Amino acid sequence: MTAGTHQQPQVHHSIIFVHAHPDDETLNNGATMARYVAEGHRVTLVTCTLGEEGEILVPELQHLLADREDGLGEYRVGELADAMKELGVTDHRFLGGAGRYRDSGMMGTPANDKPGTFWHADVELAAGELAEVIREVRPEVLVTYNPIGGYGHPDHIQAHQVAMRAVELAADESFGSSSKPHQVAKVYWNAMPKSRLRAGLEAVRAAGRGTRFDALDAADIAGDLPNAVDDSLVTAVVEAERYRGQKVAAMRAHATQITVEEPFFALSDNVGLEISAVECYQQVRGPRGPVADAGSPLGEVEQDLFAGLTDAGC
């Protein structure tokens, strides 16, 4: 450093991601998580269930299905640990401890009514457990799902309800805990904008027989795409292309749930989608930081979830 100059110390922040099942974190936020770990910020993941009711894409592991040995949840604990190693995340935990809440399965299925499902959990109790984690970690930013859980899965909806209530409880001095209250400065919901989802689906369709994944037809791609949000709702875009390789490796770690064939991936329905290291968010609480043009239909957005924060909140 040149004599007479003063180098401003880097401010490190803390962020917590609240997800329903192992693999949700990588699909929604993998590149964001890897980027923030690399930049020296504290990244915490809280997963609400073990994902016991998931389908299995690996033929030799079919015996782990819920209606057979019911061993998928335990297996996915290992997948999540491997994925977090790829992303560099060292603080990952299950809400209330591993197995505290069971995967509820898809909406309207018999799995919803199994004992201990997250869908039927007491929101106030579960939120209190998460509030204790928030008070311990003291994040400035929390990321979770929107009110419909992105696509209507009951555990995603419940994770949203629990996370939003936990933010309130963590800041409430009357909350029955000896830990010190903490106010989360900014809250974001995961957001897949329709323009980006449409582009990702079109890329698979254009690849044709160049991929083994199924492609939606032109009419479906041009349709409403109910699993995505209107572009106007996106307020932040995290560009993390240099961490794309880590995200892909983490996706591969979740082999029972995700099939990867770069540059595409597919879930249990085998509909292909382009892998992206550009991840989008909708801010719903806290001050908005500086914005810039995303160079896309999304317009001017924050390009950092810590935008506008100056002091570490740990």
JSON list of C-alpha atoms in Angstrom, two decimals, residues 86 102 117 119 134 148 155 181 183 240 249:
[
{"chain": "A", "resi": 86, "resn": "GLU", "atom": "CA", "xyz": [-19.14, -27.42, -2.54]},
{"chain": "A", "resi": 102, "resn": "ARG", "atom": "CA", "xyz": [-41.22, -34.25, 8.54]},
{"chain": "A", "resi": 117, "resn": "THR", "atom": "CA", "xyz": [-45.34, -33.06, 9.23]},
{"chain": "A", "resi": 119, "resn": "TRP", "atom": "CA", "xyz": [-47.33, -28.49, 7.20]},
{"chain": "A", "resi": 134, "resn": "ILE", "atom": "CA", "xyz": [-31.73, -15.50, 14.23]},
{"chain": "A", "resi": 148, "resn": "ILE", "atom": "CA", "xyz": [-47.28, -19.35, -2.07]},
{"chain": "A", "resi": 155, "resn": "ASP", "atom": "CA", "xyz": [-43.61, -27.06, 3.21]},
{"chain": "A", "resi": 181, "resn": "PRO", "atom": "CA", "xyz": [-33.39, -9.23, 20.54]},
{"chain": "A", "resi": 183, "resn": "GLN", "atom": "CA", "xyz": [-33.85, -6.86, 14.08]},
{"chain": "A", "resi": 240, "resn": "ALA", "atom": "CA", "xyz": [-22.40, -14.82, -9.52]},
{"chain": "A", "resi": 249, "resn": "ALA", "atom": "CA", "xyz": [-21.22, -29.25, -8.14]}
]
